[in-house]
Amino acid sequence: MENLRRIGVGVGLGVLTLAIAAPSASAHGTFGQATLTGWAALPARTFVSASDPSGSLLGGTPSNGVTPPFDDQPIQGFSGIVRNGDGTFEVLSDNGYGNKANSADFVLRIHRVAPDYGKKTVDVLGGINLTDPNSFVPFPLTRADRVLTGSDFDVESIQRAKDGSYWIGDEFGPWLLHFDRAGRLLQAPIPLPDVRAPENPAGNPNLNSSKGFEGLAQSPDGRKLYALLEGIVAGDPAGALRFNEFDTVKQQYTGKRYVYQLEDPANAIGDAIAVDEDRFLVIERDNGQGATAVFKRIYLADKRDRNRDGKMDKTLVADLMNLADPRHLGGTSNVFTFPFTTIEDVVILDDRTLGVVNDNNFPFSSGRTPGQPDNNEFITIRLTDSLHADKRFLN
């Protein structure tokens, strides 16, 4: 992309030219090497103050030196992020410990956090629990008080509407969930037509477990949501993920959907957010961690499909395994890596800066230091090119 611009080809034409290339990783247009500009971490052993005990269904088996159950609920598993504009963020904890069976005592929660990149620390400022006080969920919940748990939903992605309410993408349905700013469910879970996970009580699943809405993007005007499945619907081509358009005004799916093609069918996506009406940032990753982590990337995906191959056009924005670190913010090397199994949060901070956060799967993931549970790391990275994002995402 940089070479095209130096010879005078416009940005739009540059994207068009790159999109015509064959759909292999080497043929994608790329930005240059992104640079680490900030690093902070929330320790793995951080808990919600005065919360209920948690982890009783893990069997008491130690993992990475941590033995459940816990006196309080851990603050972990960040699977979605919303920027507040004042240096703080809302981060979404996922279903807890990995599946429906072991997460009944993990309360679904949105935390407010504030990374301090100077001190390299993250402060937890508070948060809200997700609840269903008006009984919109049509199936039995785990708790009689209708506080939602990781046995009820697996929440993996989040967007905040202009009225302060939250749209959240779930993997058990997969469902779209709409909560008010206090975390109370506003309506019944909205299913994706003709797609069901094994945890969906409707039966007849055609999507693997934990492969629902991993990414949820919002259009600049807030009238559309784009929900990206992590898994492949039975019968679809290998590596072809459905990106589904939902109308927030009509409260229904529009019937339009796009295809995000994984570089390898064994890969997974970690998050998806909008850049403008047509382009999205998507985290794509392999399943490795530590020494086995190879592929952790952020792509710019364009739904206009310039080359008419039926797939979103992709441009590599950042390789998270190869970030320049000339100031040694993340260690002693000139190259910083983000070698976590699950990297599930990306947010636009300005037109050339992104925030990225891992999901540490506490206490199971150990990508940074073998034998120790991963912290929740918050990093900022500077891109070599501007995103030319919609200004409504830059406020």
Coordinates of C-alpha atoms in Angstrom, one line a residue:
M1 CA 0.0 0.0 0.0
E2 CA 2.8 2.4 0.8
N3 CA 4.5 1.7 -2.5
L4 CA 1.3 2.4 -4.4
R5 CA 0.9 5.7 -2.6
R6 CA 4.5 6.8 -3.4
I7 CA 3.9 6.4 -7.1
G8 CA 0.7 8.6 -6.8
V9 CA -2.1 6.0 -6.8
G10 CA -5.0 7.2 -4.6
V11 CA -6.1 5.4 -1.5
G12 CA -9.3 4.1 -3.0
L13 CA -7.6 2.9 -6.1
G14 CA -4.8 1.4 -4.0
V15 CA -7.3 -0.7 -2.1
L16 CA -8.9 -1.8 -5.4
T17 CA -5.6 -2.8 -6.9
L18 CA -4.7 -4.8 -3.8
A19 CA -8.1 -6.5 -3.7
I20 CA -7.7 -7.8 -7.2
A21 CA -4.7 -9.9 -6.1
A22 CA -5.2 -13.6 -5.5
P23 CA -6.6 -14.5 -2.1
S24 CA -3.4 -15.9 -0.6
A25 CA -1.8 -14.4 2.5
S26 CA 1.2 -13.3 0.5
A27 CA -0.9 -11.5 -2.0
H28 CA -2.8 -9.4 0.5
G29 CA -2.0 -5.7 0.7
T30 CA -0.2 -4.8 4.0
F31 CA 0.7 -1.9 6.2
G32 CA 4.2 -1.8 7.4
Q33 CA 5.4 -3.1 10.8
A34 CA 3.3 -1.7 13.6
T35 CA 5.0 -0.3 16.7
L36 CA 4.3 -0.9 20.3
T37 CA 3.5 2.5 22.0
G38 CA 2.1 1.4 25.3
W39 CA 2.0 -1.7 27.6
A40 CA 0.1 -2.3 30.9
A41 CA -1.1 -5.4 32.6
L42 CA -3.9 -6.4 35.1
P43 CA -2.5 -9.3 37.2
A44 CA -4.1 -12.7 36.6
R45 CA -5.0 -13.0 40.3
T46 CA -7.3 -10.0 40.4
F47 CA -10.8 -10.6 41.8
V48 CA -14.1 -8.7 42.1
S49 CA -14.2 -7.3 45.6
A50 CA -16.7 -8.8 47.9
S51 CA -18.2 -11.0 45.2
D52 CA -19.6 -14.5 45.4
P53 CA -17.2 -17.5 45.5
S54 CA -16.5 -18.9 42.1
G55 CA -14.8 -21.9 40.3
S56 CA -16.4 -24.6 42.4
L57 CA -17.2 -26.7 39.3
L58 CA -13.5 -26.9 38.2
G59 CA -13.0 -29.9 40.4
G60 CA -10.2 -28.4 42.5
T61 CA -7.6 -29.3 39.9
P62 CA -4.6 -26.9 39.9
S63 CA -3.7 -25.2 36.6
N64 CA -0.6 -23.0 36.2
G65 CA -0.1 -22.9 39.9
V66 CA -3.6 -21.8 40.7
T67 CA -6.0 -24.0 42.6
P68 CA -9.8 -23.4 42.5
P69 CA -12.3 -22.7 43.9
F70 CA -11.9 -19.0 44.6
D71 CA -13.3 -16.9 47.5
D72 CA -14.3 -14.2 45.0
Q73 CA -14.9 -14.1 41.3
P74 CA -11.8 -13.5 39.1
I75 CA -11.7 -10.5 36.8
Q76 CA -10.7 -12.2 33.7
G77 CA -11.5 -13.4 30.2
F78 CA -11.9 -10.0 28.5
S79 CA -13.7 -10.8 25.2
G80 CA -15.0 -7.3 24.2
I81 CA -14.0 -3.7 24.7
V82 CA -15.7 -0.3 24.4
R83 CA -13.8 3.0 24.6
N84 CA -15.2 5.7 26.9
G85 CA -13.2 8.6 25.6
D86 CA -11.7 9.6 29.0
G87 CA -8.9 7.0 29.1
T88 CA -11.2 4.3 30.6
F89 CA -12.8 1.3 28.9
E90 CA -15.7 -1.0 29.4
V91 CA -14.5 -4.6 29.1
L92 CA -16.7 -7.7 28.9
S93 CA -15.9 -10.9 30.7
D94 CA -16.9 -14.0 28.8
N95 CA -18.7 -17.1 30.2
G96 CA -16.1 -17.8 32.8
Y97 CA -14.2 -21.0 32.7
G98 CA -14.7 -22.2 29.1
N99 CA -18.1 -24.0 28.9
K100 CA -21.6 -24.2 30.1
A101 CA -21.0 -27.0 32.5
N102 CA -18.3 -25.4 34.6
S103 CA -19.3 -21.8 34.7
A104 CA -22.6 -21.7 36.6
D105 CA -21.0 -19.7 39.5
F106 CA -19.4 -17.1 37.2
V107 CA -21.5 -14.0 37.0
L108 CA -21.5 -12.3 33.6
R109 CA -20.2 -8.8 34.0
I110 CA -19.0 -5.6 32.3
H111 CA -16.0 -4.0 34.1
R112 CA -14.8 -0.5 33.9
V113 CA -11.0 -0.3 33.8
A114 CA -8.3 2.3 33.3
P115 CA -4.9 1.4 32.0
D116 CA -2.0 3.5 33.1
Y117 CA 0.7 3.1 30.5
G118 CA 3.2 5.2 32.4
K119 CA 3.0 2.9 35.5
K120 CA 2.2 -0.2 33.3
T121 CA -0.8 -1.0 35.5
V122 CA -4.5 -1.3 35.1
D123 CA -7.0 0.0 37.7
V124 CA -10.4 -1.7 38.0
L125 CA -12.9 1.1 38.7
G126 CA -16.1 -0.9 39.1
G127 CA -18.6 -2.6 36.9
I128 CA -22.1 -4.0 36.4
N129 CA -23.6 -7.5 36.5
L130 CA -25.8 -8.6 33.6
T131 CA -29.3 -9.5 34.7
D132 CA -32.7 -10.5 33.4
P133 CA -35.1 -9.0 36.0
N134 CA -38.1 -8.9 33.6
S135 CA -37.9 -12.5 32.6
F136 CA -37.2 -12.0 28.9
V137 CA -35.0 -15.2 28.6
P138 CA -37.5 -17.9 27.6
F139 CA -35.6 -20.8 29.1
P140 CA -34.6 -21.6 32.8
L141 CA -31.7 -19.6 34.2
T142 CA -29.1 -20.9 36.6
R143 CA -29.9 -18.4 39.4
A144 CA -33.3 -17.8 40.8
D145 CA -32.5 -14.1 41.2
R146 CA -32.0 -13.9 37.4
V147 CA -28.4 -12.7 37.6
L148 CA -26.9 -14.2 34.4
T149 CA -24.0 -16.6 34.6
G150 CA -21.6 -18.4 32.2
S151 CA -24.0 -21.3 32.2
D152 CA -26.7 -19.2 30.7
F153 CA -24.8 -17.3 28.0
D154 CA -21.3 -17.1 26.6
V155 CA -20.9 -13.4 25.9
E156 CA -18.0 -12.6 23.6
S157 CA -18.5 -9.2 21.9
I158 CA -20.0 -5.9 22.8
Q159 CA -21.0 -2.5 21.3
R160 CA -22.5 0.5 23.1
A161 CA -25.5 2.3 21.4
K162 CA -26.0 6.0 21.4
D163 CA -28.6 5.7 24.2
G164 CA -26.0 4.1 26.5
S165 CA -27.5 0.6 26.1
Y166 CA -25.3 -2.4 25.2
W167 CA -25.6 -4.9 22.4
I168 CA -23.7 -8.1 23.2
G169 CA -23.0 -11.1 21.0
D170 CA -23.4 -14.6 22.5
E171 CA -22.0 -18.0 21.4
F172 CA -24.5 -20.4 23.0
G173 CA -27.4 -19.3 20.7
P174 CA -25.9 -17.6 18.9
W175 CA -28.0 -14.7 20.1
L176 CA -27.8 -10.9 20.2
L177 CA -28.5 -9.6 23.7
H178 CA -29.6 -6.0 24.4
F179 CA -29.0 -4.6 27.8
D180 CA -29.6 -1.2 29.3
R181 CA -26.8 0.8 30.8
A182 CA -27.3 -0.9 34.2
G183 CA -26.9 -4.3 32.7
R184 CA -30.6 -5.3 32.6
L185 CA -31.8 -7.3 29.6
L186 CA -34.2 -5.2 27.5
Q187 CA -35.8 -7.9 25.3
A188 CA -35.7 -11.5 24.5
P189 CA -32.5 -12.9 23.1
I190 CA -32.5 -12.5 19.3
P191 CA -31.6 -15.7 17.4
L192 CA -29.7 -15.8 14.1
P193 CA -32.0 -17.4 11.6
D194 CA -31.1 -21.0 10.6
V195 CA -28.0 -21.1 12.8
R196 CA -27.9 -22.9 16.1
A197 CA -25.1 -24.0 18.5
P198 CA -25.3 -27.2 20.5
E199 CA -26.2 -25.2 23.7
N200 CA -29.3 -23.7 21.9
P201 CA -32.4 -25.3 23.4
A202 CA -34.0 -25.1 19.9
G203 CA -31.9 -28.2 18.9
N204 CA -30.7 -29.3 15.5
P205 CA -27.3 -27.6 15.8
N206 CA -25.3 -26.7 12.7
L207 CA -22.5 -24.8 14.4
N208 CA -19.9 -26.1 16.8
S209 CA -19.8 -25.2 20.4
S210 CA -18.2 -21.9 21.3
K211 CA -18.2 -20.8 17.7
G212 CA -21.0 -18.1 17.8
F213 CA -20.7 -14.3 17.8
E214 CA -17.1 -13.7 18.6
G215 CA -17.1 -10.3 16.8
L216 CA -19.8 -7.5 16.9
A217 CA -19.3 -4.3 14.9
Q218 CA -21.6 -1.2 14.8
S219 CA -22.1 1.1 11.8
P220 CA -21.1 4.7 12.3
D221 CA -24.7 5.8 12.6
G222 CA -25.6 3.0 15.0
R223 CA -28.4 1.7 12.7
K224 CA -26.7 -1.6 11.8
L225 CA -24.8 -4.3 13.7
Y226 CA -22.5 -6.8 12.0
A227 CA -22.2 -10.1 13.9
L228 CA -19.3 -12.3 12.9
L229 CA -19.4 -16.0 13.7
E230 CA -16.2 -17.6 14.9
G231 CA -17.1 -21.0 13.4
I232 CA -18.2 -22.3 10.1
V233 CA -21.9 -23.2 9.6
A234 CA -22.3 -26.8 8.5
G235 CA -22.3 -27.0 4.7
D236 CA -20.4 -23.7 4.2
P237 CA -16.9 -23.8 2.5
A238 CA -13.9 -24.4 4.8
G239 CA -12.8 -21.2 6.5
A240 CA -15.7 -19.1 5.3
L241 CA -17.2 -17.3 8.3
R242 CA -20.6 -15.6 8.1
F243 CA -20.7 -11.8 8.8
N244 CA -24.4 -11.0 9.4
E245 CA -26.1 -7.6 9.1
F246 CA -28.7 -6.6 11.7
D247 CA -31.0 -3.6 11.6
T248 CA -31.2 -2.0 15.1
V249 CA -34.2 0.1 14.2
K250 CA -36.3 -2.7 12.7
Q251 CA -34.9 -5.1 15.3
Q252 CA -34.3 -7.8 12.7
Y253 CA -31.6 -9.3 10.5
T254 CA -31.6 -7.7 7.0
G255 CA -30.8 -10.9 5.2
K256 CA -27.5 -9.5 4.0
R257 CA -24.4 -11.3 5.0
Y258 CA -20.8 -11.3 3.9
V259 CA -18.0 -13.8 4.0
Y260 CA -14.8 -13.4 6.0
Q261 CA -12.4 -16.0 4.7
L262 CA -9.9 -17.3 7.2
E263 CA -6.3 -17.6 6.0
D264 CA -6.3 -21.2 7.4
P265 CA -9.6 -23.0 8.2
A266 CA -7.9 -24.0 11.5
N267 CA -7.7 -20.3 12.5
A268 CA -10.3 -18.4 14.6
I269 CA -11.3 -14.8 14.8
G270 CA -11.0 -12.9 18.1
D271 CA -12.9 -9.6 17.5
A272 CA -14.4 -7.5 14.7
I273 CA -15.1 -3.7 14.9
A274 CA -16.1 -1.2 12.2
V275 CA -13.8 1.4 10.7
D276 CA -16.5 3.0 8.5
E277 CA -19.6 1.9 6.6
D278 CA -17.7 -0.8 4.6
R279 CA -14.5 -1.7 6.4
F280 CA -13.8 -3.6 9.6
L281 CA -10.9 -4.5 11.7
V282 CA -10.8 -8.3 12.4
I283 CA -8.4 -10.2 14.7
E284 CA -7.5 -13.5 13.2
R285 CA -5.4 -16.0 15.2
D286 CA -4.1 -19.5 15.4
N287 CA -4.6 -21.7 18.5
G288 CA -1.0 -21.6 19.7
Q289 CA 0.4 -19.9 22.7
G290 CA 3.9 -19.1 23.8
A291 CA 6.4 -21.0 21.7
T292 CA 3.7 -22.4 19.5
A293 CA 2.0 -19.1 18.7
V294 CA 2.7 -18.1 15.1
F295 CA -0.3 -16.4 13.6
K296 CA -1.9 -13.4 15.5
R297 CA -2.9 -10.7 13.1
I298 CA -5.3 -7.8 12.6
Y299 CA -6.8 -7.4 9.1
L300 CA -8.8 -4.6 7.5
A301 CA -11.7 -6.4 5.8
D302 CA -13.8 -4.6 3.2
K303 CA -17.4 -5.9 2.5
R304 CA -17.5 -4.2 -0.9
D305 CA -15.7 -7.2 -2.4
R306 CA -13.9 -5.3 -5.1
N307 CA -12.7 -8.4 -7.0
R308 CA -16.1 -10.1 -6.9
D309 CA -14.8 -13.4 -5.4
G310 CA -17.7 -13.5 -2.9
K311 CA -15.3 -12.8 0.0
M312 CA -14.4 -9.6 1.9
D313 CA -11.2 -8.0 0.7
K314 CA -8.4 -8.2 3.3
T315 CA -5.5 -6.0 4.1
L316 CA -3.0 -6.9 6.8
V317 CA -2.8 -4.0 9.3
A318 CA -0.6 -5.5 12.1
D319 CA 1.2 -8.7 12.9
L320 CA 0.9 -9.0 16.6
M321 CA 3.8 -11.5 16.6
N322 CA 6.1 -8.9 15.1
L323 CA 5.7 -5.4 16.6
A324 CA 8.6 -3.0 16.7
D325 CA 9.5 -2.0 20.2
P326 CA 12.4 0.4 20.0
R327 CA 11.7 1.9 23.4
H328 CA 11.6 -1.6 25.0
L329 CA 8.2 -1.0 26.5
G330 CA 7.3 -4.7 26.6
G331 CA 10.7 -6.2 27.4
T332 CA 14.4 -6.0 26.4
S333 CA 13.9 -7.0 22.7
N334 CA 13.5 -4.7 19.8
V335 CA 10.6 -6.9 18.7
F336 CA 7.5 -7.4 20.9
T337 CA 5.2 -10.4 20.5
F338 CA 1.6 -11.0 21.8
P339 CA 1.8 -14.8 22.0
F340 CA -1.6 -15.6 23.6
T341 CA -4.1 -18.3 22.6
T342 CA -7.0 -15.9 22.5
I343 CA -6.7 -12.2 21.6
E344 CA -10.2 -10.9 21.6
D345 CA -10.2 -7.1 21.9
V346 CA -9.4 -4.4 19.5
V347 CA -10.4 -0.7 19.7
I348 CA -9.6 2.4 17.7
L349 CA -7.9 5.0 19.7
D350 CA -7.0 7.4 16.9
D351 CA -6.7 7.1 13.1
R352 CA -3.3 5.4 13.4
T353 CA -3.4 3.9 16.9
L354 CA -5.2 0.7 18.1
G355 CA -5.7 -0.8 21.6
V356 CA -5.5 -4.6 21.8
V357 CA -6.2 -6.8 24.8
N358 CA -5.9 -10.6 25.3
D359 CA -8.4 -12.9 26.9
N360 CA -6.3 -14.7 29.5
N361 CA -8.7 -17.6 30.1
F362 CA -7.8 -17.6 33.8
P363 CA -6.3 -19.8 35.1
F364 CA -5.8 -21.9 32.0
S365 CA -3.7 -19.9 29.5
S366 CA 0.0 -19.6 29.8
G367 CA 1.3 -17.9 26.8
R368 CA 3.7 -15.3 28.3
T369 CA 5.5 -17.4 31.0
P370 CA 5.2 -21.2 31.0
G371 CA 3.6 -22.5 34.1
Q372 CA 2.1 -19.2 35.1
P373 CA -1.4 -17.9 34.4
D374 CA -1.5 -15.1 31.8
N375 CA -2.2 -11.5 32.9
N376 CA -4.7 -9.4 31.0
E377 CA -2.3 -7.3 28.9
F378 CA -3.4 -3.9 27.4
I379 CA -1.2 -2.7 24.6
T380 CA -1.4 0.2 22.2
I381 CA 0.1 0.0 18.7
R382 CA 0.9 2.6 16.1
L383 CA 0.2 1.7 12.5
T384 CA 2.3 2.8 9.6
D385 CA -0.7 4.1 7.7
S386 CA -3.8 6.0 8.7
L387 CA -7.1 4.0 8.7
H388 CA -9.1 6.9 7.3
A389 CA -11.8 5.9 9.8
D390 CA -15.2 7.5 10.0
K391 CA -14.8 10.5 12.2
R392 CA -17.7 9.3 14.4
F393 CA -15.3 6.6 15.6
L394 CA -12.6 9.0 16.5
N395 CA -14.5 11.2 18.9

